[in-house]
Structure formats: C-alpha cells, structure tokens
Tab-separated table of C-alpha atoms and ligand atoms in Angstrom:
chain	number	residue	atom	x	y	z
U	110	UNK	CA	-25.982	10.316	10.709
U	111	UNK	CA	-27.193	12.597	12.642
U	112	UNK	CA	-26.834	16.336	13.553
U	113	UNK	CA	-27.248	16.581	18.009
U	114	UNK	CA	-27.050	19.783	19.291
U	115	UNK	CA	-25.513	18.400	22.535
U	116	UNK	CA	-25.520	21.671	25.306
U	117	UNK	CA	-23.748	21.529	28.845
U	118	UNK	CA	-24.358	24.317	31.748
U	119	UNK	CA	-22.799	26.029	34.550
U	120	UNK	CA	-22.043	22.390	36.939
U	121	UNK	CA	-22.037	19.979	34.095
U	122	UNK	CA	-18.260	22.033	33.036
U	123	UNK	CA	-18.016	23.288	36.802
U	124	UNK	CA	-14.064	21.917	37.205
U	125	UNK	CA	-11.131	20.106	34.665
U	126	UNK	CA	-12.705	16.268	35.397
U	127	UNK	CA	-16.203	17.378	34.981
U	128	UNK	CA	-14.604	19.295	31.084
U	129	UNK	CA	-12.795	15.555	30.687
U	130	UNK	CA	-15.643	13.908	31.485
U	131	UNK	CA	-18.553	16.248	28.388
U	132	UNK	CA	-15.752	15.785	26.162
U	133	UNK	CA	-16.018	11.386	26.736
U	134	UNK	CA	-20.006	12.202	26.200
U	135	UNK	CA	-19.859	14.419	22.953
U	136	UNK	CA	-16.406	12.025	21.894
U	137	UNK	CA	-18.777	8.749	22.004
U	138	UNK	CA	-21.450	10.736	20.123
U	139	UNK	CA	-19.084	12.039	17.467
U	140	UNK	CA	-17.185	8.198	17.552
U	141	UNK	CA	-20.705	7.188	16.858
U	142	UNK	CA	-21.081	8.740	13.650
U	143	UNK	CA	-22.953	11.612	14.351
U	144	UNK	CA	-22.297	15.314	13.367
U	145	UNK	CA	-21.824	17.332	16.894
U	146	UNK	CA	-22.938	20.322	17.928
U	147	UNK	CA	-21.588	21.168	21.665
U	148	UNK	CA	-23.110	24.858	23.332
U	149	UNK	CA	-21.547	25.371	26.540
U	150	UNK	CA	-22.889	27.417	29.455
U	151	UNK	CA	-20.338	29.318	31.782
U	152	UNK	CA	-18.238	26.884	34.714
U	153	UNK	CA	-20.063	26.329	37.854
U	154	UNK	CA	-20.207	29.631	39.347
U	155	UNK	CA	-18.707	31.868	36.893
U	156	UNK	CA	-21.344	33.966	35.471
U	157	UNK	CA	-21.939	35.133	39.013
U	158	UNK	CA	-18.753	35.903	40.819
U	159	UNK	CA	-18.621	38.242	37.625
U	160	UNK	CA	-21.935	40.063	38.196
U	161	UNK	CA	-19.807	40.410	41.592
U	162	UNK	CA	-16.524	41.861	40.468
U	163	UNK	CA	-19.192	44.160	38.924
U	164	UNK	CA	-20.965	44.885	41.819
U	165	UNK	CA	-17.880	46.148	42.890
U	166	UNK	CA	-16.400	48.052	41.530
U	167	UNK	CA	-19.184	50.361	40.129
U	168	UNK	CA	-22.798	49.645	40.790
U	169	UNK	CA	-24.146	51.413	37.995
U	170	UNK	CA	-21.897	50.030	35.195
U	171	UNK	CA	-23.573	50.180	31.601
U	172	UNK	CA	-25.183	46.985	30.146
U	173	UNK	CA	-22.680	47.288	27.241
U	174	UNK	CA	-20.019	47.016	29.807
U	175	UNK	CA	-22.093	44.001	31.108
U	176	UNK	CA	-22.470	41.926	28.079
U	177	UNK	CA	-19.175	42.044	28.024
U	178	UNK	CA	-17.394	40.892	30.939
U	179	UNK	CA	-20.158	38.027	31.208
U	180	UNK	CA	-19.506	36.560	27.490
U	181	UNK	CA	-16.231	35.793	28.920
U	182	UNK	CA	-17.609	33.401	31.267
U	183	UNK	CA	-18.448	31.045	27.595
U	184	UNK	CA	-15.156	31.409	26.468
U	185	UNK	CA	-12.925	30.213	29.214
U	186	UNK	CA	-15.678	26.793	29.132
U	187	UNK	CA	-15.419	26.426	25.400
U	188	UNK	CA	-11.926	27.090	24.579
U	189	UNK	CA	-11.075	24.563	27.654
U	190	UNK	CA	-13.583	22.102	26.301
U	191	UNK	CA	-12.269	22.494	23.435
U	192	UNK	CA	-8.394	21.663	24.291
U	193	UNK	CA	-9.702	18.244	26.489
U	194	UNK	CA	-12.028	17.036	22.793
U	195	UNK	CA	-8.297	17.970	21.453
U	196	UNK	CA	-6.734	15.658	24.195
U	197	UNK	CA	-8.747	12.579	22.253
U	198	UNK	CA	-8.125	13.336	19.391
U	199	UNK	CA	-11.637	14.431	18.379
U	200	UNK	CA	-11.052	17.329	15.618
U	201	UNK	CA	-12.820	20.377	16.880
U	202	UNK	CA	-12.869	24.083	16.623
U	203	UNK	CA	-14.853	26.571	19.902
U	204	UNK	CA	-16.782	28.722	18.562
U	205	UNK	CA	-17.890	32.692	20.182
U	206	UNK	CA	-21.449	33.584	19.777
U	207	UNK	CA	-20.573	35.870	17.714
U	208	UNK	CA	-18.951	33.582	15.297
U	209	UNK	CA	-21.261	31.235	15.075
U	210	UNK	CA	-23.514	33.571	13.901
U	211	UNK	CA	-26.349	34.482	16.609
U	212	UNK	CA	-27.252	37.456	15.478
U	213	UNK	CA	-28.902	39.703	18.394
U	214	UNK	CA	-31.732	42.594	19.743
U	215	UNK	CA	-29.571	45.795	20.511
U	216	UNK	CA	-30.922	44.987	24.450
U	217	UNK	CA	-27.930	44.563	26.314
U	218	UNK	CA	-27.811	41.812	29.331
U	219	UNK	CA	-31.630	40.184	27.805
U	220	UNK	CA	-30.446	40.349	24.216
U	221	UNK	CA	-32.916	38.600	21.742
U	222	UNK	CA	-31.418	35.527	18.523
U	223	UNK	CA	-32.957	37.449	15.610
U	224	UNK	CA	-30.724	34.979	12.794
U	225	UNK	CA	-28.436	32.787	13.146
U	226	UNK	CA	-26.736	32.559	9.802
U	227	UNK	CA	-25.348	28.439	9.809
U	228	UNK	CA	-22.097	29.824	6.932
U	229	UNK	CA	-20.058	29.847	9.003
U	230	UNK	CA	-20.853	26.273	11.579
U	231	UNK	CA	-21.759	24.434	8.137
U	232	UNK	CA	-18.930	24.911	6.183
U	233	UNK	CA	-17.007	23.547	9.837
U	234	UNK	CA	-19.194	20.827	10.159
U	235	UNK	CA	-17.938	19.845	6.192
U	236	UNK	CA	-14.501	19.958	8.215
U	237	UNK	CA	-16.219	16.689	9.820
U	238	UNK	CA	-15.773	18.628	13.016
U	239	UNK	CA	-17.261	19.183	16.350
U	240	UNK	CA	-17.756	22.778	16.912
U	241	UNK	CA	-18.087	23.779	20.233
U	242	UNK	CA	-20.473	26.639	20.757
U	243	UNK	CA	-20.605	29.853	23.643
U	244	UNK	CA	-23.970	29.815	24.568
U	245	UNK	CA	-25.620	33.002	26.278
U	246	UNK	CA	-24.337	35.095	23.878
U	247	UNK	CA	-24.312	37.051	20.195
U	248	UNK	CA	-23.806	40.032	18.207
U	249	UNK	CA	-26.049	43.541	17.790
U	250	UNK	CA	-26.104	45.493	14.235
U	251	UNK	CA	-23.494	48.276	16.007
U	252	UNK	CA	-20.609	44.945	16.370
U	253	UNK	CA	-21.433	44.541	20.046
U	254	UNK	CA	-21.726	41.520	22.340
U	255	UNK	CA	-25.117	40.903	24.278
U	256	UNK	CA	-26.119	38.671	26.115
U	257	UNK	CA	-29.853	36.869	26.687
U	258	UNK	CA	-31.017	36.915	29.890
U	259	UNK	CA	-29.932	34.426	32.677
U	260	UNK	CA	-29.711	30.821	32.088
U	261	UNK	CA	-29.858	31.728	28.195
U	262	UNK	CA	-27.541	28.944	26.995
U	263	UNK	CA	-30.141	26.771	27.428
U	264	UNK	CA	-31.780	28.969	23.703
U	265	UNK	CA	-28.732	29.231	22.653
U	266	UNK	CA	-28.703	25.856	21.765
U	267	UNK	CA	-32.312	24.676	21.241
U	268	UNK	CA	-31.980	28.492	18.840
U	269	UNK	CA	-29.462	25.914	16.562
U	270	UNK	CA	-31.412	23.000	16.245
U	271	UNK	CA	-33.974	25.250	15.101
U	272	UNK	CA	-31.818	26.973	12.226
U	273	UNK	CA	-29.335	23.164	11.300
U	274	UNK	CA	-32.770	21.271	11.879
U	275	UNK	CA	-31.042	19.493	14.274
U	276	UNK	CA	-31.869	15.640	14.447
U	277	UNK	CA	-31.977	15.862	18.794
U	278	UNK	CA	-30.914	18.517	20.736
U	279	UNK	CA	-29.716	17.282	23.748
U	280	UNK	CA	-29.922	19.373	27.421
U	281	UNK	CA	-27.387	17.982	30.047
U	282	UNK	CA	-27.550	18.741	33.282
U	283	UNK	CA	-26.968	18.145	36.649
U	284	UNK	CA	-30.202	15.993	37.554
U	285	UNK	CA	-31.839	13.212	35.334
U	286	UNK	CA	-35.026	14.642	33.945
U	287	UNK	CA	-37.991	15.878	34.940
U	288	UNK	CA	-39.403	14.863	37.918
U	289	UNK	CA	-44.009	14.683	38.640
U	290	UNK	CA	-42.738	16.863	41.608
U	291	UNK	CA	-38.860	17.945	43.521
U	292	UNK	CA	-37.341	14.668	44.429
U	293	UNK	CA	-34.987	16.719	47.005
U	294	UNK	CA	-38.351	17.516	48.742
U	295	UNK	CA	-41.029	14.056	48.212
U	296	UNK	CA	-38.679	10.777	48.241
U	297	UNK	CA	-41.070	9.422	45.814
U	298	UNK	CA	-41.404	12.033	42.975
U	299	UNK	CA	-41.125	10.445	39.785
U	300	UNK	CA	-38.959	10.961	36.931
U	301	UNK	CA	-40.926	10.752	33.872
U	302	UNK	CA	-40.054	10.154	30.868
U	303	UNK	CA	-41.805	11.883	28.573
U	304	UNK	CA	-43.931	15.876	28.732
U	305	UNK	CA	-45.834	18.110	26.785
U	306	UNK	CA	-44.631	22.049	25.291
U	307	UNK	CA	-47.202	23.095	27.091
U	308	UNK	CA	-46.661	20.647	30.535
U	309	UNK	CA	-42.930	22.033	30.765
U	310	UNK	CA	-44.358	25.685	30.211
U	311	UNK	CA	-46.351	24.873	32.974
U	312	UNK	CA	-43.777	23.263	35.103
U	313	UNK	CA	-40.601	25.710	34.592
U	314	UNK	CA	-43.025	29.329	35.139
U	315	UNK	CA	-43.672	27.071	38.972
U	316	UNK	CA	-40.589	26.769	39.833
U	317	UNK	CA	-39.869	24.069	38.176
U	318	UNK	CA	-35.999	25.099	37.206
U	319	UNK	CA	-34.711	22.356	35.047
U	320	UNK	CA	-35.187	24.627	31.680
U	321	UNK	CA	-35.422	27.870	30.554
U	322	UNK	CA	-38.551	28.887	30.026
U	323	UNK	CA	-37.950	30.530	27.135
U	324	UNK	CA	-36.143	27.833	25.503
U	325	UNK	CA	-39.077	24.849	26.150
U	326	UNK	CA	-41.429	29.061	24.193
U	327	UNK	CA	-38.885	28.298	21.273
U	328	UNK	CA	-38.265	24.892	20.854
U	329	UNK	CA	-42.445	24.780	21.213
U	330	UNK	CA	-42.303	27.047	18.075
U	331	UNK	CA	-40.093	25.921	15.810
U	332	UNK	CA	-41.147	21.719	17.544
U	333	UNK	CA	-37.205	20.436	18.138
U	334	UNK	CA	-37.663	17.845	20.616
U	335	UNK	CA	-35.706	18.674	23.959
U	336	UNK	CA	-33.964	15.567	25.368
U	337	UNK	CA	-33.442	16.096	29.473
U	338	UNK	CA	-30.695	14.476	31.001
U	339	UNK	CA	-27.666	13.824	34.278
U	340	UNK	CA	-24.564	14.722	32.073
U	341	UNK	CA	-22.800	12.593	34.971
U	342	UNK	CA	-25.261	9.830	34.808
U	343	UNK	CA	-25.617	8.127	31.762
U	344	UNK	CA	-29.509	6.745	31.674
U	345	UNK	CA	-32.711	8.239	29.416
U	346	UNK	CA	-33.196	10.763	30.297
U	347	UNK	CA	-36.827	12.932	29.751
U	348	UNK	CA	-38.093	14.202	26.355
U	349	UNK	CA	-40.036	17.408	25.687
U	350	UNK	CA	-42.375	16.820	22.861
U	351	UNK	CA	-45.178	17.787	20.948
U	352	UNK	CA	-48.595	17.151	22.880
U	353	UNK	CA	-49.896	15.135	19.372
U	354	UNK	CA	-46.662	12.650	19.271
U	355	UNK	CA	-48.285	11.129	23.176
U	356	UNK	CA	-50.672	10.479	25.245
U	357	UNK	CA	-52.241	12.524	27.576
U	358	UNK	CA	-51.068	12.018	30.898
U	359	UNK	CA	-53.930	12.724	33.944
U	360	UNK	CA	-51.608	15.282	35.878
U	361	UNK	CA	-47.610	15.181	35.021
U	362	UNK	CA	-46.438	16.815	37.891
U	363	UNK	CA	-46.567	18.710	41.022
U	364	UNK	CA	-45.096	21.930	42.278
U	365	UNK	CA	-44.524	24.419	45.127
U	366	UNK	CA	-43.830	28.417	44.475
U	367	UNK	CA	-43.051	30.129	47.805
U	368	UNK	CA	-42.401	33.403	46.183
U	369	UNK	CA	-46.011	34.278	46.682
U	370	UNK	CA	-47.741	37.206	48.178
U	371	UNK	CA	-51.020	37.778	48.028
U	372	UNK	CA	-52.013	41.530	48.937
U	373	UNK	CA	-56.547	41.348	49.487
U	374	UNK	CA	-57.447	45.210	48.729
U	375	UNK	CA	-60.877	45.536	50.928
U	376	UNK	CA	-63.032	48.244	50.962
U	377	UNK	CA	-63.342	48.941	47.570
U	378	UNK	CA	-66.136	51.476	45.669
U	379	UNK	CA	-68.151	49.343	43.965
U	380	UNK	CA	-68.273	51.125	40.898
U	381	UNK	CA	-67.463	50.022	37.049
U	382	UNK	CA	-63.126	50.054	36.190
U	383	UNK	CA	-62.249	49.984	39.430
U	384	UNK	CA	-60.844	46.763	38.789
U	385	UNK	CA	-59.345	48.563	35.363
U	386	UNK	CA	-57.331	50.652	37.478
U	387	UNK	CA	-56.015	48.751	39.525
U	388	UNK	CA	-54.689	46.176	36.804
U	389	UNK	CA	-54.436	48.979	34.745
U	390	UNK	CA	-51.323	50.660	37.765
U	391	UNK	CA	-49.919	47.350	37.711
U	392	UNK	CA	-49.206	46.748	34.658
U	393	UNK	CA	-47.462	50.257	33.850
U	394	UNK	CA	-44.944	49.065	36.326
U	395	UNK	CA	-44.504	46.075	34.751
U	396	UNK	CA	-46.173	44.206	37.763
U	397	UNK	CA	-46.942	40.926	37.272
U	398	UNK	CA	-50.429	39.511	38.705
U	399	UNK	CA	-50.675	35.702	38.946
U	400	UNK	CA	-54.374	34.616	41.088
U	401	UNK	CA	-57.591	37.907	40.965
U	402	UNK	CA	-60.602	37.646	42.596
U	403	UNK	CA	-63.343	39.882	43.254
U	404	UNK	CA	-65.878	38.955	45.863
U	405	UNK	CA	-69.821	40.195	44.438
U	406	UNK	CA	-70.388	42.996	45.725
U	407	UNK	CA	-72.609	44.029	49.498
U	408	UNK	CA	-73.556	47.117	50.936
U	409	UNK	CA	-71.346	49.745	47.992
U	410	UNK	CA	-68.741	47.728	48.158
U	411	UNK	CA	-66.592	44.943	47.179
U	412	UNK	CA	-62.903	43.409	48.076
U	413	UNK	CA	-60.039	42.426	44.832
U	414	UNK	CA	-57.782	40.156	45.613
U	415	UNK	CA	-54.354	38.354	44.615
U	416	UNK	CA	-50.858	37.754	43.700
U	417	UNK	CA	-47.544	38.975	43.169
U	418	UNK	CA	-44.064	37.858	43.186
U	419	UNK	CA	-42.732	38.499	46.975
U	420	UNK	CA	-39.720	41.270	45.250
U	421	UNK	CA	-42.883	43.071	43.802
U	422	UNK	CA	-45.843	43.101	46.735
U	423	UNK	CA	-44.710	47.298	48.733
U	424	UNK	CA	-44.776	47.963	44.843
U	425	UNK	CA	-48.323	46.663	44.447
U	426	UNK	CA	-49.206	48.504	47.224
U	427	UNK	CA	-48.056	51.382	46.317
U	428	UNK	CA	-49.417	51.260	43.425
U	429	UNK	CA	-53.472	50.893	45.097
U	430	UNK	CA	-52.412	53.285	47.708
U	431	UNK	CA	-51.955	56.118	44.293
U	432	UNK	CA	-54.551	54.356	43.237
U	433	UNK	CA	-57.190	54.628	45.341
U	434	UNK	CA	-55.991	58.208	47.466
U	435	UNK	CA	-58.613	57.885	50.129
U	436	UNK	CA	-58.136	54.287	50.923
U	437	UNK	CA	-57.412	53.441	54.438
U	438	UNK	CA	-54.312	51.649	54.719
U	439	UNK	CA	-55.508	49.081	56.829
U	440	UNK	CA	-57.609	47.790	54.159
U	441	UNK	CA	-54.915	47.783	51.576
U	442	UNK	CA	-53.221	43.900	53.535
U	443	UNK	CA	-50.019	42.732	52.305
U	444	UNK	CA	-48.905	38.017	53.140
U	445	UNK	CA	-46.032	37.038	52.239
U	446	UNK	CA	-46.266	33.825	54.629
U	447	UNK	CA	-48.535	32.351	51.335
U	448	UNK	CA	-46.893	29.565	48.678
U	449	UNK	CA	-48.991	27.656	46.021
U	450	UNK	CA	-49.295	23.879	44.947
U	451	UNK	CA	-50.291	23.626	40.926
U	452	UNK	CA	-50.931	20.289	39.694
U	453	UNK	CA	-49.876	19.738	36.116
U	454	UNK	CA	-51.337	18.000	33.183
U	455	UNK	CA	-53.355	18.143	29.788
U	456	UNK	CA	-55.099	15.263	30.848
U	457	UNK	CA	-57.410	17.287	33.401
U	458	UNK	CA	-58.902	18.696	30.314
U	459	UNK	CA	-61.224	16.271	29.471
U	460	UNK	CA	-60.210	14.044	33.011
U	461	UNK	CA	-63.519	15.978	35.270
U	462	UNK	CA	-62.777	15.107	39.167
U	463	UNK	CA	-58.923	15.977	39.205
U	464	UNK	CA	-59.674	19.293	41.277
U	465	UNK	CA	-61.357	17.649	43.854
U	466	UNK	CA	-59.307	14.684	44.328
U	467	UNK	CA	-56.925	17.291	44.363
U	468	UNK	CA	-58.766	19.537	47.589
U	469	UNK	CA	-59.680	15.844	49.077
U	470	UNK	CA	-55.279	14.990	49.530
U	471	UNK	CA	-55.685	18.918	51.230
U	472	UNK	CA	-58.604	18.199	53.484
U	473	UNK	CA	-57.184	15.225	54.599
U	474	UNK	CA	-54.479	16.838	56.014
U	475	UNK	CA	-56.528	19.047	57.390
U	476	UNK	CA	-54.545	21.664	55.025
U	477	UNK	CA	-56.961	24.640	54.894
U	478	UNK	CA	-56.986	26.559	50.722
U	479	UNK	CA	-57.076	30.021	50.935
U	480	UNK	CA	-57.550	30.811	47.265
U	481	UNK	CA	-57.917	28.393	43.964
U	482	UNK	CA	-57.529	29.021	39.997
U	483	UNK	CA	-57.679	27.097	37.567
U	484	UNK	CA	-56.149	26.899	33.407
U	485	UNK	CA	-57.318	23.945	31.427
U	486	UNK	CA	-53.906	22.590	32.419
U	487	UNK	CA	-53.370	22.913	35.384
U	488	UNK	CA	-55.088	23.440	38.917
U	489	UNK	CA	-53.515	26.263	41.911
U	490	UNK	CA	-53.874	26.218	44.764
U	491	UNK	CA	-52.558	29.155	47.621
U	492	UNK	CA	-51.594	27.476	51.478
U	493	UNK	CA	-49.995	29.100	54.034
U	494	UNK	CA	-46.161	28.544	53.694
U	495	UNK	CA	-45.405	26.678	56.521
U	496	UNK	CA	-48.231	23.773	55.587
U	497	UNK	CA	-46.624	24.371	51.847
U	498	UNK	CA	-43.813	21.293	51.867
U	499	UNK	CA	-46.422	18.749	53.312
U	500	UNK	CA	-49.705	19.743	51.135
U	501	UNK	CA	-47.180	19.379	48.220
U	502	UNK	CA	-46.233	16.063	49.427
U	503	UNK	CA	-50.094	15.418	50.038
U	504	UNK	CA	-50.761	15.817	46.770
U	505	UNK	CA	-48.335	14.286	45.168
U	506	UNK	CA	-49.095	11.139	47.038
U	507	UNK	CA	-52.852	11.429	45.510
U	508	UNK	CA	-51.451	11.424	42.060
U	509	UNK	CA	-48.194	8.932	42.520
U	510	UNK	CA	-49.563	7.336	44.827
U	511	UNK	CA	-46.224	4.580	46.329
U	512	UNK	CA	-45.812	1.360	44.313
C	203	LIG	N1	-24.164	31.199	32.311
C	203	LIG	C1	-25.027	32.377	31.920
C	203	LIG	C2	-25.838	31.948	33.495
C	203	LIG	O1	-25.101	31.742	34.423
C	203	LIG	C3	-25.996	31.048	31.421
C	203	LIG	C4	-26.387	29.697	31.097
C	203	LIG	O2	-25.863	29.339	32.200
C	203	LIG	O3	-27.250	29.612	30.789
C	203	LIG	O4	-27.087	32.405	33.323
C	204	LIG	MG1	-43.937	33.515	49.745
C-alpha cells in the first residue's frame, strides 16, 4: 500500500462534471488499496473573481482581509469534492489548511509554509479516509488565515508529500505533461517522459507555466518525485526528479518569453563603481535584472545594457536618471519590443556545440541575435518580438526534428 498525494488545479474542478471526474480518479486510486490525500485549488476563475470583488469594494483593502476572502475559494472546492466522493461511497473528510496543520509565516497573501502538524491528517488516514485538503492556505501565529501566493496549491501538495514521506505526488492539470516547447505554438512539440528539477525550474522561469516554481524548489529540496499529468486524459504524464536518476538529455526544452524589456545606458563614464551604483539602485527597488552586458570602455566611456520584466521598465529608467542625474535622456534607451528564446538541458554541460547549433538555426532563418547569455544548463538569446515565434520553431526544429 502506498500513500499518494493527488493535486488538482482549478480547471480540473471547474464545474460539477469535472468535480465528479476528479472524484472518480481519486476513488479508483483509493480502491486500488492506496492511502490518498487530495489537494485542490479553487474552481476555475474563482480566485480572480474574488480579487475583482475586493478591488470593486476597496482597492486599498488590507492583506489580512484579502486572505480571509481568498481562502473561501478552496473551501468551496474541498467540500464539493468531498460530497462527490460521498456519492461514490468513499469514506472522506475535507480539511481547511489550518485543520490539516499548515503553519505559515505571517506575511499575508505571500505566506511561506513553516511546518505541517500532521497529527490530524494521520488520524484520518488511520480511519481509512480519503482526505481532501484546501491548497494555497494555512494559519499564522496570530491564528489568522494566510495564503501562499498565486498558484500556491502546488506548493501545498509538495509540502504535504514531504512532511508525510508520501510515495508519490501527482499534479493533475489540463495538459498531459511538460513539453519540449509550447504545444499551442509549435506543432512538433513533444511530451517529455521525464525532466530534472533544475531543468523544470529553468523552463518554469522561462515561461512554461505548468508547475509553480516554489513547488519545484521544494520538491528538489525534499526529494519529492512529482508526476505532472492530465485530469481529462488518462495517459502517463511527465516525471520531475533528481538528475542522478536519469539520462542526461542534451536539450530538454525550448522556451519563449515576451515579457522582456531591454535597457541600454550609453556613454557612461568609464570609471570604477558605475555598474555597482546602477545595479545596487535597481536591487534596492527590487527590480530583477536578467541579462547584463557591458561594453569595453573606449575614449573614457562605456555602455551598459540589461534586461528586466516589461512591468519594471519605466521604474528602471527612473533609477538610471536618479543614479546619473547628468546623463542625456537620449542615452537611455528602453525597448520592450524584445523577446527571449532559450534552450534548456542538463546535457549541454558536457556537450560542446549546443550554442553554435542554436545560432545556426537562427541564422538559417535570417533571425538576428541581439544579446546572448548562458548558464550551465541554459542558453538564451534576445530577438525582436515579431520574429520570436519563428525563432522558437526554428530552434525547436533543430534540436527536436520531426520524425
Ligand atoms: N487558487 C489559487 C490561485 O488561483 C491557488 C492555486 O490555484 O494554486 O492562485
Ligand atoms: Mg517584450
């Protein structure tokens, strides 16, 4: 007998029919003789709708009341799913985050799980019950409800799996797994049988929105093997696990991110401390900087170019003007018409030539590379946003040719 955690996202429990479908998946797992704990998100767009209601009444609401409100979304879905399981004659109990022992930090709307008191959950398992737990929520030291940040129920599921040393943590969603690239954009996208935690983290930050990043970090830390699979189509999904247990693939996936702005600061004085001053100011404003490039100094000046999220572009411009009050505004160039295309794979650490294959694919399609950055398991290039989809397809076809 195994202990299996099954997490279902909002689209998987969006309406009565889908809730019954989930109940059947859970019931089958239980009838096979397993202990099952289910973690669910709020139905469909419930969380977005609740946020809109709060904005309508008072855009300057407190975060405490926001969490009090948002936790209601998951309360609805756990009770409905429990009723669906009752209908199938499965012994079941639903638990809110605090009832399931989720203790969190006190930061409302972005709390972190500190520890899970597993007593209640264990005693319900001993009674042979299926437990349906509200994801995304917990309780802080003031006995107030907290939530974990958008998409937080993946993290709830992984944290439970870690705390209970579960045998499996299955994340059910509306896609069949993790793909080599976005299947909606590139017809040749292939589903991966497995992927390492590090590769998944790179893909997730690069815009493959399947698993919440924090949940992958936690899974890596506590070595929780994840399976991402579809609640609508019962075929094997993608396993996310430790690198040591699997074959290194040269390239695991290709991604595109259009939420990128490039900022160039031209003709800065070429002296020590200039870069420090600028990036220190950006960090103080909590602006995350991705790619950085500095030109070699010439005739006493140098240029610095970097990228940020589009939402931070204007704030970054202000930081630059504050740092260098004498700068000619014409020398600060902000370009949002930029996208980042990346290849990710743990195998490139040991295989030279990945970069040149990527650049060749772009060159063959007459796509100009604007900036390049690399890490051990990733190569990213910046291109114009208009050609981003073409670049994505070209690079994907190079590493994953149609068979
Ligand atoms: N319901 C929450 C949200 O929409 C948590 C989750 O879905 O994971 O962000
Ligand atoms: Mg852009």
